[in-house]
Every structure is written in C-alpha cells, then in structure tokens.
Short mmCIF file of C-alpha atoms in Angstrom, two decimals:
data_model
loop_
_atom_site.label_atom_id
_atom_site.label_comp_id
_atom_site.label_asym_id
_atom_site.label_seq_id
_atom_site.Cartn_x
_atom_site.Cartn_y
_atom_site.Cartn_z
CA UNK H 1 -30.47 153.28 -76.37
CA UNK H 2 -32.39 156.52 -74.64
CA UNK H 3 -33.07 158.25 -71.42
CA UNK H 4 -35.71 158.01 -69.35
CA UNK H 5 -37.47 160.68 -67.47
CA UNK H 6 -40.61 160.74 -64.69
CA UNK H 7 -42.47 163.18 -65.34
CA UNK H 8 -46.78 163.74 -64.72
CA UNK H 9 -49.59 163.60 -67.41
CA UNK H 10 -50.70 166.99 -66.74
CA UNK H 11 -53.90 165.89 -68.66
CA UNK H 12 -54.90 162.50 -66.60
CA UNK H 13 -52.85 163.51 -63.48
CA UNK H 14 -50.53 161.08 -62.86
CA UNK H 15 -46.90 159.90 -63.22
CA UNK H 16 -45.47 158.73 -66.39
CA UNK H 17 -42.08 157.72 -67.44
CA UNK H 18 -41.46 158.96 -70.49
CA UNK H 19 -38.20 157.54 -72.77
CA UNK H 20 -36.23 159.09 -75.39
CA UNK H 21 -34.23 157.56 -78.29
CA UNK H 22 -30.80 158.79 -78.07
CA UNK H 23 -29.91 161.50 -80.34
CA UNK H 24 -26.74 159.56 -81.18
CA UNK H 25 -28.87 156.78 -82.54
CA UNK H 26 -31.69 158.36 -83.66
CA UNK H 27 -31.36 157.47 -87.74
CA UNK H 28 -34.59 156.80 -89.41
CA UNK H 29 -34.20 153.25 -89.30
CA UNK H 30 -34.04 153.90 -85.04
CA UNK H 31 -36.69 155.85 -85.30
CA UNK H 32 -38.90 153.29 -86.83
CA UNK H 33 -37.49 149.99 -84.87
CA UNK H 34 -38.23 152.59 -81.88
CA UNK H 35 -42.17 153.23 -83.00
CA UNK H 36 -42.59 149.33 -84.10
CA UNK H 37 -41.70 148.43 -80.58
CA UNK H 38 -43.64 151.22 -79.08
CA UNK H 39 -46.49 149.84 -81.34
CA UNK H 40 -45.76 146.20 -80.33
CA UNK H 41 -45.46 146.67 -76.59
CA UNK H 42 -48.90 148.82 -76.66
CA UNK H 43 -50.29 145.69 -77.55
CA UNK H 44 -49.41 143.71 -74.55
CA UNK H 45 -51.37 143.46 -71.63
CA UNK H 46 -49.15 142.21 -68.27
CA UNK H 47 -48.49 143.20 -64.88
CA UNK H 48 -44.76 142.58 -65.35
CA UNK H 49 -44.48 145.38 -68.93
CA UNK H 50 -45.48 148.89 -68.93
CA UNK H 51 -48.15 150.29 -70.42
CA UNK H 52 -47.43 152.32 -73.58
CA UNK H 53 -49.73 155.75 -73.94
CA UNK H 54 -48.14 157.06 -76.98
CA UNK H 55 -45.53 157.53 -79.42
CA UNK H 56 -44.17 160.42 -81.34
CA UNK H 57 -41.57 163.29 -82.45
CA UNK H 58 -40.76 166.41 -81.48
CA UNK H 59 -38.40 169.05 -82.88
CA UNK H 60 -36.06 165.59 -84.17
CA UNK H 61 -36.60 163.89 -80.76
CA UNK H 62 -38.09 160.05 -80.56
CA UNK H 63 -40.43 159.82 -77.51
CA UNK H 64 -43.28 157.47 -75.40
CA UNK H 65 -44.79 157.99 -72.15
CA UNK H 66 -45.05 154.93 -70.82
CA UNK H 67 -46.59 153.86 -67.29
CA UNK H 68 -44.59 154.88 -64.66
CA UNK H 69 -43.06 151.71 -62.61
CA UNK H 70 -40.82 152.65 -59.28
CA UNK H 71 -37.90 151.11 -58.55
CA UNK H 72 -35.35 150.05 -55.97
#
C-alpha cells in the first residue's frame, strides 16, 4: 500500500513514523480511502493503534505522521 519512514517532529521533538501511499496506487479514490482511514484511526484512542497527527499532500504525494511504535 505505502512506505513507511521514521523520521522526528522537528516542531514537538520527537520521533514519528510517517507513511506514504504508494505512487502506484495513489488514484483519487486511494487518496481519499487513504484520508478516511487517516480520519477514522485519529479517532481511536488505544495502546495497541498509533496515534494519527495529521494527514495531507505534497507535490502529488499522500502522507500521515503517525506515532512512532519500535519494533522487533
């Protein structure tokens, strides 16, 4: 579906994971299944699903930092 990248919230400090739709996929109907989920999961409130911080587009890219969770 995407990629996923860490990256840091040079704003708040701290480490964000921060997805992209895939470019291959990214038709507007993607796009806005992408931002409804975004939009849904923001909603949510659980230690076992990230926490959304945004959603948006950038020169044709889909994109949400999301809390950053490590794994194994």
């Amino acid at each position: 579906m995407g990629s996923v990248y860490r990256a840091t919230d040079t704003k708040l400090n701290r480490p964000v994971a921060i997805q992209f739709l895939s470019d291959d996929l990214a038709d507007a109907a993607a796009r806005r299944r992408f931002q409804l989920e975004a939009q849904l999961a923001s909603s949510l409130n659980h230690p076992h699903i990230v926490t959304v911080y945004d959603v948006g587009e950038f020169d044709a890219s889909t994109w949400s930092p999301n809390s950053w969770m490590a794994g194994r």
